[in-house]
PDB file of N, CA, C and O in Angstrom:
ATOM      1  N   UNK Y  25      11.115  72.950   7.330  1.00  0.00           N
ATOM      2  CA  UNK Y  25      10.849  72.449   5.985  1.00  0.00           C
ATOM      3  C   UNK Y  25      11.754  71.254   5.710  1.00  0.00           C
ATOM      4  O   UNK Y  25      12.856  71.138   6.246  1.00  0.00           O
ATOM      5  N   UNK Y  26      11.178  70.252   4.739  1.00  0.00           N
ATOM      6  CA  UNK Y  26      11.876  69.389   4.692  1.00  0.00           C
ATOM      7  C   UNK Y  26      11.665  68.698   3.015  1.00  0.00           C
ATOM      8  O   UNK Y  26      10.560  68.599   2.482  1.00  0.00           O
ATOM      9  N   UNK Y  27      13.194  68.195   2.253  1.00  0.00           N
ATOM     10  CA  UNK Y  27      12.883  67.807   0.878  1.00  0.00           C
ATOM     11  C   UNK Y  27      12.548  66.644   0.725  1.00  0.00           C
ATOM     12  O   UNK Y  27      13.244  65.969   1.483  1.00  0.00           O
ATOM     13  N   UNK Y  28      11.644  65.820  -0.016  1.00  0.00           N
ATOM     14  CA  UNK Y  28      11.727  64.853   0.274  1.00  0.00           C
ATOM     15  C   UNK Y  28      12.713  63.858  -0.595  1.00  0.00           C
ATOM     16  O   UNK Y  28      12.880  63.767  -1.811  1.00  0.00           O
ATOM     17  N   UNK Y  29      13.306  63.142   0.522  1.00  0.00           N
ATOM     18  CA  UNK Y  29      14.458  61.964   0.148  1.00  0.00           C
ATOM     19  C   UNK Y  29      13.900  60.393  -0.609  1.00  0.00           C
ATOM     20  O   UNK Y  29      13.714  59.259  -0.168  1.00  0.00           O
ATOM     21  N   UNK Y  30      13.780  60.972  -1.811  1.00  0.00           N
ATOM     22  CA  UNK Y  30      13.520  59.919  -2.774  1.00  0.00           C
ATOM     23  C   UNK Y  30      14.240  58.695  -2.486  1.00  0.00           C
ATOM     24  O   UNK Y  30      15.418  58.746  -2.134  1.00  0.00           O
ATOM     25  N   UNK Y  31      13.620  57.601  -2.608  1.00  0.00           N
ATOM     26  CA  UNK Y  31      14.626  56.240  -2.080  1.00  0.00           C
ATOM     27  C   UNK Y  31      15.585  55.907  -0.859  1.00  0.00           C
ATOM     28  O   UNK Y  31      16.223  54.882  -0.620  1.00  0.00           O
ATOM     29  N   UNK Y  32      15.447  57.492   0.064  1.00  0.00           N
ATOM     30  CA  UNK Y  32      16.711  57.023   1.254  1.00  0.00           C
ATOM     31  C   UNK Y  32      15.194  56.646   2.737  1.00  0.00           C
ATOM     32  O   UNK Y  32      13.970  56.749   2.829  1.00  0.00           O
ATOM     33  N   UNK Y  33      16.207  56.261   3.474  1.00  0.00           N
ATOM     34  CA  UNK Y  33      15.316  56.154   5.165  1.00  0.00           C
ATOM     35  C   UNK Y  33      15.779  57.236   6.097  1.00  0.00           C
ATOM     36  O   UNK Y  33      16.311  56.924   7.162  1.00  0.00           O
ATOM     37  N   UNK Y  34      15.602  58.513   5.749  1.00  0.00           N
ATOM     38  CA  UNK Y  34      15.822  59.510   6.519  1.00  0.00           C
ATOM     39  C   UNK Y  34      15.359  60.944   5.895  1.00  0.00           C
ATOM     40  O   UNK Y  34      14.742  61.150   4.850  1.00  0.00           O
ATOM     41  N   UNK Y  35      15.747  61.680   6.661  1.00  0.00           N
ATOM     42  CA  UNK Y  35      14.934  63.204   6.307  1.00  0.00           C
ATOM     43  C   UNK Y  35      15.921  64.264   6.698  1.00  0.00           C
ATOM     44  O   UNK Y  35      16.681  64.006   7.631  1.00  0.00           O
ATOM     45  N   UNK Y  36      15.968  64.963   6.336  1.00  0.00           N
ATOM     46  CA  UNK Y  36      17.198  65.822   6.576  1.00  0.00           C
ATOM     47  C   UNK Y  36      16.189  67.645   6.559  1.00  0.00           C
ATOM     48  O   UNK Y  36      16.135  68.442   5.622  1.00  0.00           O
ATOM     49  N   UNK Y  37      15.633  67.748   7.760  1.00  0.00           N
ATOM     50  CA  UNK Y  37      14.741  68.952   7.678  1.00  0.00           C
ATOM     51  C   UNK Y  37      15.572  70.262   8.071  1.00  0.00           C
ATOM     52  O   UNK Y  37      16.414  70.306   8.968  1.00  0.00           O
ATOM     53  N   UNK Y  38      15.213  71.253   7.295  1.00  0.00           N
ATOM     54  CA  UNK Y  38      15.878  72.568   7.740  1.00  0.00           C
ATOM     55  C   UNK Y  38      15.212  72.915   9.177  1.00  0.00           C
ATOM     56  O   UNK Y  38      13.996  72.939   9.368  1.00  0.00           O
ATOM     57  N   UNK Y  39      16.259  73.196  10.216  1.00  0.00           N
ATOM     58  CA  UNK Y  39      16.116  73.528  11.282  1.00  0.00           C
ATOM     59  C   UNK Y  39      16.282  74.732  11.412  1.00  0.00           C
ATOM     60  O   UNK Y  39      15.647  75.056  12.416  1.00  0.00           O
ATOM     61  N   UNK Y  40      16.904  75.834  10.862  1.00  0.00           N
ATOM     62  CA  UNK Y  40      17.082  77.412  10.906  1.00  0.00           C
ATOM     63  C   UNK Y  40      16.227  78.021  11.681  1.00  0.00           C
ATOM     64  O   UNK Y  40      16.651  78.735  12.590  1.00  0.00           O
ATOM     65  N   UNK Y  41      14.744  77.840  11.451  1.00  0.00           N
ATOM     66  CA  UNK Y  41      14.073  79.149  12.014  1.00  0.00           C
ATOM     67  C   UNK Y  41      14.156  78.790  13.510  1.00  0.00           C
ATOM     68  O   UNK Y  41      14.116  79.680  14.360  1.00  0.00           O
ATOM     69  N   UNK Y  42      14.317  76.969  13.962  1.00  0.00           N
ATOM     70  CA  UNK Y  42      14.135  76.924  15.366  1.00  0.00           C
ATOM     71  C   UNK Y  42      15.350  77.995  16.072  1.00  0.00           C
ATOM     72  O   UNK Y  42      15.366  77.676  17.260  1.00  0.00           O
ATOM     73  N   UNK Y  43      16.215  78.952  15.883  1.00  0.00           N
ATOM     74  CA  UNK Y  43      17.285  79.253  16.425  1.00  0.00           C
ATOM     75  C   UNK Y  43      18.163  78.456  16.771  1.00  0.00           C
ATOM     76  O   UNK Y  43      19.249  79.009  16.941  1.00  0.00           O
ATOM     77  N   UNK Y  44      18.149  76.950  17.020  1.00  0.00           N
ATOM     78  CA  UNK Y  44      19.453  75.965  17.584  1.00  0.00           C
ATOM     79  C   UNK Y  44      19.905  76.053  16.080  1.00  0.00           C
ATOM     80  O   UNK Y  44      19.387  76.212  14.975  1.00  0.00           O
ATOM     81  N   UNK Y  45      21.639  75.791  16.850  1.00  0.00           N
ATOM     82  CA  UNK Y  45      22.412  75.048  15.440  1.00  0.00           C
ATOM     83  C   UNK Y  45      22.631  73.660  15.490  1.00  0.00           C
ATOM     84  O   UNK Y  45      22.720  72.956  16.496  1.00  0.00           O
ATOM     85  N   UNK Y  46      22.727  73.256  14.025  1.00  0.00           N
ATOM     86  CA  UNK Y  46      22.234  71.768  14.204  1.00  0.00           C
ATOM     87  C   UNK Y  46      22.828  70.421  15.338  1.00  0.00           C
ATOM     88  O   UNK Y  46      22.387  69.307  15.617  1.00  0.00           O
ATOM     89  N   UNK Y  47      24.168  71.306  15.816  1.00  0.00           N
ATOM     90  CA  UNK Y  47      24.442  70.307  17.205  1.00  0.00           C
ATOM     91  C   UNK Y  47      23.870  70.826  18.108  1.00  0.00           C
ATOM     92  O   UNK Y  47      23.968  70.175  19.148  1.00  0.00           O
ATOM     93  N   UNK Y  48      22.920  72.333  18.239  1.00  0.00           N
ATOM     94  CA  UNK Y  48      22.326  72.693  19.621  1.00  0.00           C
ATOM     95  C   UNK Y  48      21.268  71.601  19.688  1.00  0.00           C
ATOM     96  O   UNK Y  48      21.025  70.745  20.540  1.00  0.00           O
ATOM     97  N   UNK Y  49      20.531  72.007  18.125  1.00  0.00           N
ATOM     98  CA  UNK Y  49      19.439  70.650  18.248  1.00  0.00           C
ATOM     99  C   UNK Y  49      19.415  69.011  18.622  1.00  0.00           C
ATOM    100  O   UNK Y  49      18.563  68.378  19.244  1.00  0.00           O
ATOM    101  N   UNK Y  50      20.561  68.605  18.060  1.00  0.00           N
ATOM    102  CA  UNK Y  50      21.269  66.902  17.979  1.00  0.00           C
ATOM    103  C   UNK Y  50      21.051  66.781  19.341  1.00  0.00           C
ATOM    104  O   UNK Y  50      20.387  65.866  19.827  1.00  0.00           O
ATOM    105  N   UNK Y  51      21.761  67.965  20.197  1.00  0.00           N
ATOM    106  CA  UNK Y  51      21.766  67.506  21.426  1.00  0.00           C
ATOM    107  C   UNK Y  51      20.503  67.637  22.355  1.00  0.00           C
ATOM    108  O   UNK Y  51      20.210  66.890  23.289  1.00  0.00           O
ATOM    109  N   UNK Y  52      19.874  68.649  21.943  1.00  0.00           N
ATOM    110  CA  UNK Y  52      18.265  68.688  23.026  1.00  0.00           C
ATOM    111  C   UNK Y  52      17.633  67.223  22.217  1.00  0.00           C
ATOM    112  O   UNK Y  52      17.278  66.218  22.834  1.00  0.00           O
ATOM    113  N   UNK Y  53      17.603  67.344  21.043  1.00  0.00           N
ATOM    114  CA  UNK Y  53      16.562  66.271  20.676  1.00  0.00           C
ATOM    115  C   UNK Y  53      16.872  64.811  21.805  1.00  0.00           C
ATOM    116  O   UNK Y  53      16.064  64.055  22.343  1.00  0.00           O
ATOM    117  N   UNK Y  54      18.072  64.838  21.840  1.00  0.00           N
ATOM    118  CA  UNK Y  54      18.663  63.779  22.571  1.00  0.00           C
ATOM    119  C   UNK Y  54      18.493  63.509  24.144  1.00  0.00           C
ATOM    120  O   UNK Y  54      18.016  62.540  24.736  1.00  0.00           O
ATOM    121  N   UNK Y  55      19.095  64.806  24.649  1.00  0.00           N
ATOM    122  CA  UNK Y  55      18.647  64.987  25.957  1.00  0.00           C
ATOM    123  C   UNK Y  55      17.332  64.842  26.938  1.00  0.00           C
ATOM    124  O   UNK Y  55      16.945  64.210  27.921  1.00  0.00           O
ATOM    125  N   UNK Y  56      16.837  66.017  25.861  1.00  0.00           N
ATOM    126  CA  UNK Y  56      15.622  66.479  26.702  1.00  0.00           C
ATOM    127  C   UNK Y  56      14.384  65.150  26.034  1.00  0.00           C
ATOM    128  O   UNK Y  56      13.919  64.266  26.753  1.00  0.00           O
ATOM    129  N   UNK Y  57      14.153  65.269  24.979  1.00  0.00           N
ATOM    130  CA  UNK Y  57      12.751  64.073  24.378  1.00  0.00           C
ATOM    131  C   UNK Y  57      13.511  62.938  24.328  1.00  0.00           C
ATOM    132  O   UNK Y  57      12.564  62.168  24.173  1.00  0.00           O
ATOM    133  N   UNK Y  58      14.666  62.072  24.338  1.00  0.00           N
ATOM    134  CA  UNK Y  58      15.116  60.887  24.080  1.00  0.00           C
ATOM    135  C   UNK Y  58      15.030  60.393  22.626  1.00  0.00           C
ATOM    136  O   UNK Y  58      14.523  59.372  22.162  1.00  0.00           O
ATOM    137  N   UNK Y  59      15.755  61.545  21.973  1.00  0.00           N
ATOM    138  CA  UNK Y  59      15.460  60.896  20.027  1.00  0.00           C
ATOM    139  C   UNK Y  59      16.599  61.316  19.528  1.00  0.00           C
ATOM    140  O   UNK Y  59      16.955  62.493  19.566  1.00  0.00           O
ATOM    141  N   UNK Y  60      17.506  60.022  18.829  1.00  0.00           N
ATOM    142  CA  UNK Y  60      18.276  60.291  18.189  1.00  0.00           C
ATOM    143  C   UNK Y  60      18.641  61.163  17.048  1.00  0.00           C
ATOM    144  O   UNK Y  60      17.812  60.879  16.183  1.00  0.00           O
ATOM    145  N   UNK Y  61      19.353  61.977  16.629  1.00  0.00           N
ATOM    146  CA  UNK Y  61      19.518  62.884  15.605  1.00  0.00           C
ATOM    147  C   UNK Y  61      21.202  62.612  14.888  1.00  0.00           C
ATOM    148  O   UNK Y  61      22.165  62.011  15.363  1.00  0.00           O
ATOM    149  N   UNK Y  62      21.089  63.095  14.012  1.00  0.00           N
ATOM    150  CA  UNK Y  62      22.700  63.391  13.494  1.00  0.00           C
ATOM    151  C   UNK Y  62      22.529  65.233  13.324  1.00  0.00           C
ATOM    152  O   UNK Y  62      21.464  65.642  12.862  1.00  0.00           O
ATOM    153  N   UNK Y  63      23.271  65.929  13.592  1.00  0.00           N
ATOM    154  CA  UNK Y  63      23.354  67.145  12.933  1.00  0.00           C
ATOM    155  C   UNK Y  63      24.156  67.560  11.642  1.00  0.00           C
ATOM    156  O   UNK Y  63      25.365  67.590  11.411  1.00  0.00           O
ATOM    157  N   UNK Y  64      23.362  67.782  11.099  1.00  0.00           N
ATOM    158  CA  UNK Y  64      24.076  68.267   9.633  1.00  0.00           C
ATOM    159  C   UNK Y  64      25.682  68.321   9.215  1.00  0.00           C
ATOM    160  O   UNK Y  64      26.411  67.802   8.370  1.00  0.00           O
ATOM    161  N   UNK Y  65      25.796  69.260  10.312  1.00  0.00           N
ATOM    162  CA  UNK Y  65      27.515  69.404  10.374  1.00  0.00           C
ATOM    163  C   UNK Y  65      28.332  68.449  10.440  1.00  0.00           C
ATOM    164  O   UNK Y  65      29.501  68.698  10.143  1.00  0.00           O
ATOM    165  N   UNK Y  66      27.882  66.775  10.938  1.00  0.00           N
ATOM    166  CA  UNK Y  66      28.359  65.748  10.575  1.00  0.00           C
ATOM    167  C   UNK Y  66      28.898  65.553   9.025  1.00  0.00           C
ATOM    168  O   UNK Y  66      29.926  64.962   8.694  1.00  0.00           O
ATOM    169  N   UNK Y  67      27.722  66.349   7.961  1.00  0.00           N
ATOM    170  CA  UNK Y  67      28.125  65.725   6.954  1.00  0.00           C
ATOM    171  C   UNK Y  67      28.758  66.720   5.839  1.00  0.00           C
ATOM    172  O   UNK Y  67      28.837  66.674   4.611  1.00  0.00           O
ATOM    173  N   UNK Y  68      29.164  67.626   6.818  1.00  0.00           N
ATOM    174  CA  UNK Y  68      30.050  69.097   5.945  1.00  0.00           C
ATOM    175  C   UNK Y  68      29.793  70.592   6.440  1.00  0.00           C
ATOM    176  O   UNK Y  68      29.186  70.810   7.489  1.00  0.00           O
ATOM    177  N   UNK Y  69      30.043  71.106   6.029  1.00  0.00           N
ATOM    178  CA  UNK Y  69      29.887  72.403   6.764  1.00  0.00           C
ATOM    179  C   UNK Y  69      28.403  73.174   6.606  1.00  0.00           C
ATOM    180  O   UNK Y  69      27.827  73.889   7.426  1.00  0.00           O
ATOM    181  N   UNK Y  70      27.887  72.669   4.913  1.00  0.00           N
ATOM    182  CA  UNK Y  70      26.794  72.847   4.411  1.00  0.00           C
ATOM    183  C   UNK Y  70      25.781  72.188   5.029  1.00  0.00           C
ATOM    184  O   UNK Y  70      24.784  71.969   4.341  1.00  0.00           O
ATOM    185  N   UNK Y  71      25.790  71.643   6.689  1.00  0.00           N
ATOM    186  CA  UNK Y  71      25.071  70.874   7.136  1.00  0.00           C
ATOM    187  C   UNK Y  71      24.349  71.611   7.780  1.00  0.00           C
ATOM    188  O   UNK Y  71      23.176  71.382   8.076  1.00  0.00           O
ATOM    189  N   UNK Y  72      25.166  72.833   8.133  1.00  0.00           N
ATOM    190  CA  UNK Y  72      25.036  73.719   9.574  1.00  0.00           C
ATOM    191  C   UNK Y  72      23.173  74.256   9.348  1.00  0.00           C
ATOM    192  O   UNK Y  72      23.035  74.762   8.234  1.00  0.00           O
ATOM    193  N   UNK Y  73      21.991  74.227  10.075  1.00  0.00           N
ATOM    194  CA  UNK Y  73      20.906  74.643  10.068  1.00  0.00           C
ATOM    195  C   UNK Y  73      20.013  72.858   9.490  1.00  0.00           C
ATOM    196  O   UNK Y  73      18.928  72.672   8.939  1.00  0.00           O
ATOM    197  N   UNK Y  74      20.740  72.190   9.798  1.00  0.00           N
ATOM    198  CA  UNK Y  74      19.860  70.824   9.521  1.00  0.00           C
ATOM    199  C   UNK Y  74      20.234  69.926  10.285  1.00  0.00           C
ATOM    200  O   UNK Y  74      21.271  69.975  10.946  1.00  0.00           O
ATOM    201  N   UNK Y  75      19.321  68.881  10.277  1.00  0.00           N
ATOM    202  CA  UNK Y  75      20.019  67.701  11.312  1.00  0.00           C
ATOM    203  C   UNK Y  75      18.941  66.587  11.126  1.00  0.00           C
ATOM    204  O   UNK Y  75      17.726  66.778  11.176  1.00  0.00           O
ATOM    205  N   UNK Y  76      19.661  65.216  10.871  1.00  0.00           N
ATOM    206  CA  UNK Y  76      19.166  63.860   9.953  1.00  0.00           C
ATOM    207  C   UNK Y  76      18.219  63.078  11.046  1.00  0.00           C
ATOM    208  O   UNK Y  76      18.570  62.576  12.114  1.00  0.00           O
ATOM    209  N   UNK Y  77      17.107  63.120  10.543  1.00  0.00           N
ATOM    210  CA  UNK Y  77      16.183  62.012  11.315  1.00  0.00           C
ATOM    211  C   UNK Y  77      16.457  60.622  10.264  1.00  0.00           C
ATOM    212  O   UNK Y  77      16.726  60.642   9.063  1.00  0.00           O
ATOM    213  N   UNK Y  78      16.259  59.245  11.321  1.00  0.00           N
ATOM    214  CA  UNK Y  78      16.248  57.818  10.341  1.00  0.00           C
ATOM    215  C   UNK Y  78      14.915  57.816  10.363  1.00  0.00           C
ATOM    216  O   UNK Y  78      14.394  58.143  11.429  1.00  0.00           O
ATOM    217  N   UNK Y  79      13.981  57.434   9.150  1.00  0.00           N
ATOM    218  CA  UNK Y  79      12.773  56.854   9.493  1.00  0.00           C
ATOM    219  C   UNK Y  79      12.773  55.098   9.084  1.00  0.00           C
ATOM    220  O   UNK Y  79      12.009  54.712   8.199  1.00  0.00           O
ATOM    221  N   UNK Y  80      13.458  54.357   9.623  1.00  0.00           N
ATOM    222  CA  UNK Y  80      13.955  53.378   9.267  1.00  0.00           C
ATOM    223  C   UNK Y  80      13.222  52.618  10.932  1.00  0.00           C
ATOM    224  O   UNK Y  80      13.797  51.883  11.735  1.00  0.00           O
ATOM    225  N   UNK Y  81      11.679  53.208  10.972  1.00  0.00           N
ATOM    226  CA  UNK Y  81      11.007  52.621  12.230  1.00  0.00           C
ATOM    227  C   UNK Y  81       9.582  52.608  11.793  1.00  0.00           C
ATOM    228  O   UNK Y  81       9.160  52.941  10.685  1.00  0.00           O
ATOM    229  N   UNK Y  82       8.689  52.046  13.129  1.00  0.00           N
ATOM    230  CA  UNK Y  82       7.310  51.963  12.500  1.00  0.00           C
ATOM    231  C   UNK Y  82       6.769  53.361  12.430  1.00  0.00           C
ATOM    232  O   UNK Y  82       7.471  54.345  12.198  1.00  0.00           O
ATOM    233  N   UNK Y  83       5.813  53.380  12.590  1.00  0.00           N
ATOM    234  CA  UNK Y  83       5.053  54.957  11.865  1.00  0.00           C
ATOM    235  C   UNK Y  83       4.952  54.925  13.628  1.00  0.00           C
ATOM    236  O   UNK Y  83       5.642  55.850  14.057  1.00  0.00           O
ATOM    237  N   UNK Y  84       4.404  54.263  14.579  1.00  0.00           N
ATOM    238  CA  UNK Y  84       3.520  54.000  16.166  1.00  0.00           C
ATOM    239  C   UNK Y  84       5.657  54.981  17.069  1.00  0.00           C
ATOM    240  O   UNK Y  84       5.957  55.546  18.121  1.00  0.00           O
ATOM    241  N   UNK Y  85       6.201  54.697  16.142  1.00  0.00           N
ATOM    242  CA  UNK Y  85       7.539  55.168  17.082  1.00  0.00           C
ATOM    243  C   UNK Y  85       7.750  56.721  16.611  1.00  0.00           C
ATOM    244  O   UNK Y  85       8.049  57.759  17.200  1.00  0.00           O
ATOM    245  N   UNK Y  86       7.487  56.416  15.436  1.00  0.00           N
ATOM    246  CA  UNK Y  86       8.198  57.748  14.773  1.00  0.00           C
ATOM    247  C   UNK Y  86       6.896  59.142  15.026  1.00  0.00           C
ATOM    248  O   UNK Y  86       7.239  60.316  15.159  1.00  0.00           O
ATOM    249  N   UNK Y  87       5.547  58.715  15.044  1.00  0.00           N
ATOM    250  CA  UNK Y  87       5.177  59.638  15.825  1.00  0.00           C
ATOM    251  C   UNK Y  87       5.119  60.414  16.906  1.00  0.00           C
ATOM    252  O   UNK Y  87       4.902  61.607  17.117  1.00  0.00           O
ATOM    253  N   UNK Y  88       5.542  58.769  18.017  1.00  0.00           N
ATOM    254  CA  UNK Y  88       5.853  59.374  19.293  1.00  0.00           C
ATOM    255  C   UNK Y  88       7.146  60.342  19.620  1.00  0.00           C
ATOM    256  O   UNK Y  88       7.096  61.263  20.435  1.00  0.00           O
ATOM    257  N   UNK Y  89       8.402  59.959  18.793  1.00  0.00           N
ATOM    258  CA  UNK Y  89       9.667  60.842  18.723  1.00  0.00           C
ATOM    259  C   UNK Y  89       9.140  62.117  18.136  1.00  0.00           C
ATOM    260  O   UNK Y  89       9.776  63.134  18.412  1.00  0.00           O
ATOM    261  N   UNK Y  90       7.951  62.244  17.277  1.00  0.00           N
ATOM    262  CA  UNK Y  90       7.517  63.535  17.143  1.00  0.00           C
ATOM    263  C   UNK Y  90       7.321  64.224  18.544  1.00  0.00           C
ATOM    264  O   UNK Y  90       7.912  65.107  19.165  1.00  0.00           O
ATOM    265  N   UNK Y  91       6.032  63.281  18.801  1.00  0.00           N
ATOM    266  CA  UNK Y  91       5.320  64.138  20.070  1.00  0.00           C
ATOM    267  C   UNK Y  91       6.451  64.580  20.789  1.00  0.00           C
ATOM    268  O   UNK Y  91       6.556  65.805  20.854  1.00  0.00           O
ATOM    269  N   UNK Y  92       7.183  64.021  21.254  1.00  0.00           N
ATOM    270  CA  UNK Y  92       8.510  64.200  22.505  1.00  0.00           C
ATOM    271  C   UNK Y  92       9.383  65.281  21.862  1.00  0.00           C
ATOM    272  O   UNK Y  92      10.167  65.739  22.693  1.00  0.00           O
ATOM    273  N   UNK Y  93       9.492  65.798  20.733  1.00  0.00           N
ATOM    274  CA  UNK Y  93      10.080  66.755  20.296  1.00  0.00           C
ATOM    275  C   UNK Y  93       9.593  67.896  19.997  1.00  0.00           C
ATOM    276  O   UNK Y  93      10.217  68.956  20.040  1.00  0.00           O
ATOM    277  N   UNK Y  94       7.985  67.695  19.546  1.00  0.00           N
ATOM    278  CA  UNK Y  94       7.368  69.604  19.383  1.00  0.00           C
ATOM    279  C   UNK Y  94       7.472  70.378  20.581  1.00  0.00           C
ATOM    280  O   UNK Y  94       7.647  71.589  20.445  1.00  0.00           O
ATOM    281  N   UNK Y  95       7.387  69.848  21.843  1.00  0.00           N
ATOM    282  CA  UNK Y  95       7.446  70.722  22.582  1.00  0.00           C
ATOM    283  C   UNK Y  95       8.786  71.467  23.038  1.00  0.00           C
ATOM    284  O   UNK Y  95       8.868  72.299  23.941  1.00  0.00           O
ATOM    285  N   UNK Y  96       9.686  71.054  22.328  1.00  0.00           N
ATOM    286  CA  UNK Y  96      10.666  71.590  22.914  1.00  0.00           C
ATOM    287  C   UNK Y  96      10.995  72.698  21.849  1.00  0.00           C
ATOM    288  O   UNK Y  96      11.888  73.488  22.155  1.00  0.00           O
ATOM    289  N   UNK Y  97      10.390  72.840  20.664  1.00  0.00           N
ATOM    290  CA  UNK Y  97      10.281  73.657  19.244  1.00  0.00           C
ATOM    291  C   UNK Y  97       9.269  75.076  19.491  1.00  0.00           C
ATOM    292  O   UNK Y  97       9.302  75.952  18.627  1.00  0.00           O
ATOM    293  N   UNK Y  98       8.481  75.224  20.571  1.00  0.00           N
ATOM    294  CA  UNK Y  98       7.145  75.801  20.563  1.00  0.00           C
ATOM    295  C   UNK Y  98       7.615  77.139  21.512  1.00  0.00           C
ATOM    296  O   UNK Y  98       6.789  78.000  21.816  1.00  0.00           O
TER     297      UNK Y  98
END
């Protein structure tokens, strides 16, 4: 789930149910599909179960960083 960020270029989606914590995720997103992340915990402790996508790209990129990431969610 995710709130939406009125006026910012990013998304900050609850990651919880995937089981990673938000640096397990930071780091597969990274590793395994090639997509940058921040994990939550960057930005306090209240981060822990989230982790910051930029959408500060075209829609043709930001889908593909989708595709490269559901499968590793499934």
């Amino acid at each position: 789930s995710c709130a939406n960020a009125a006026g910012a270029f990013y998304a900050f989606p609850n990651i919880s149910q995937t089981g990673l914590t938000a640096t397990e995720a930071q780091d597969l997103f990274l590793e395994k599909a090639g997509v940058a992340t921040i994990a939550g915990t960057s930005f306090g402790e209240n981060g822990e179960g989230f982790v910051r996508f930029s959408y500060a790209n075209s829609t043709d990129k930001i889908l593909k960083a989708i595709d490269r990431i559901r499968p590793l969610l499934s």
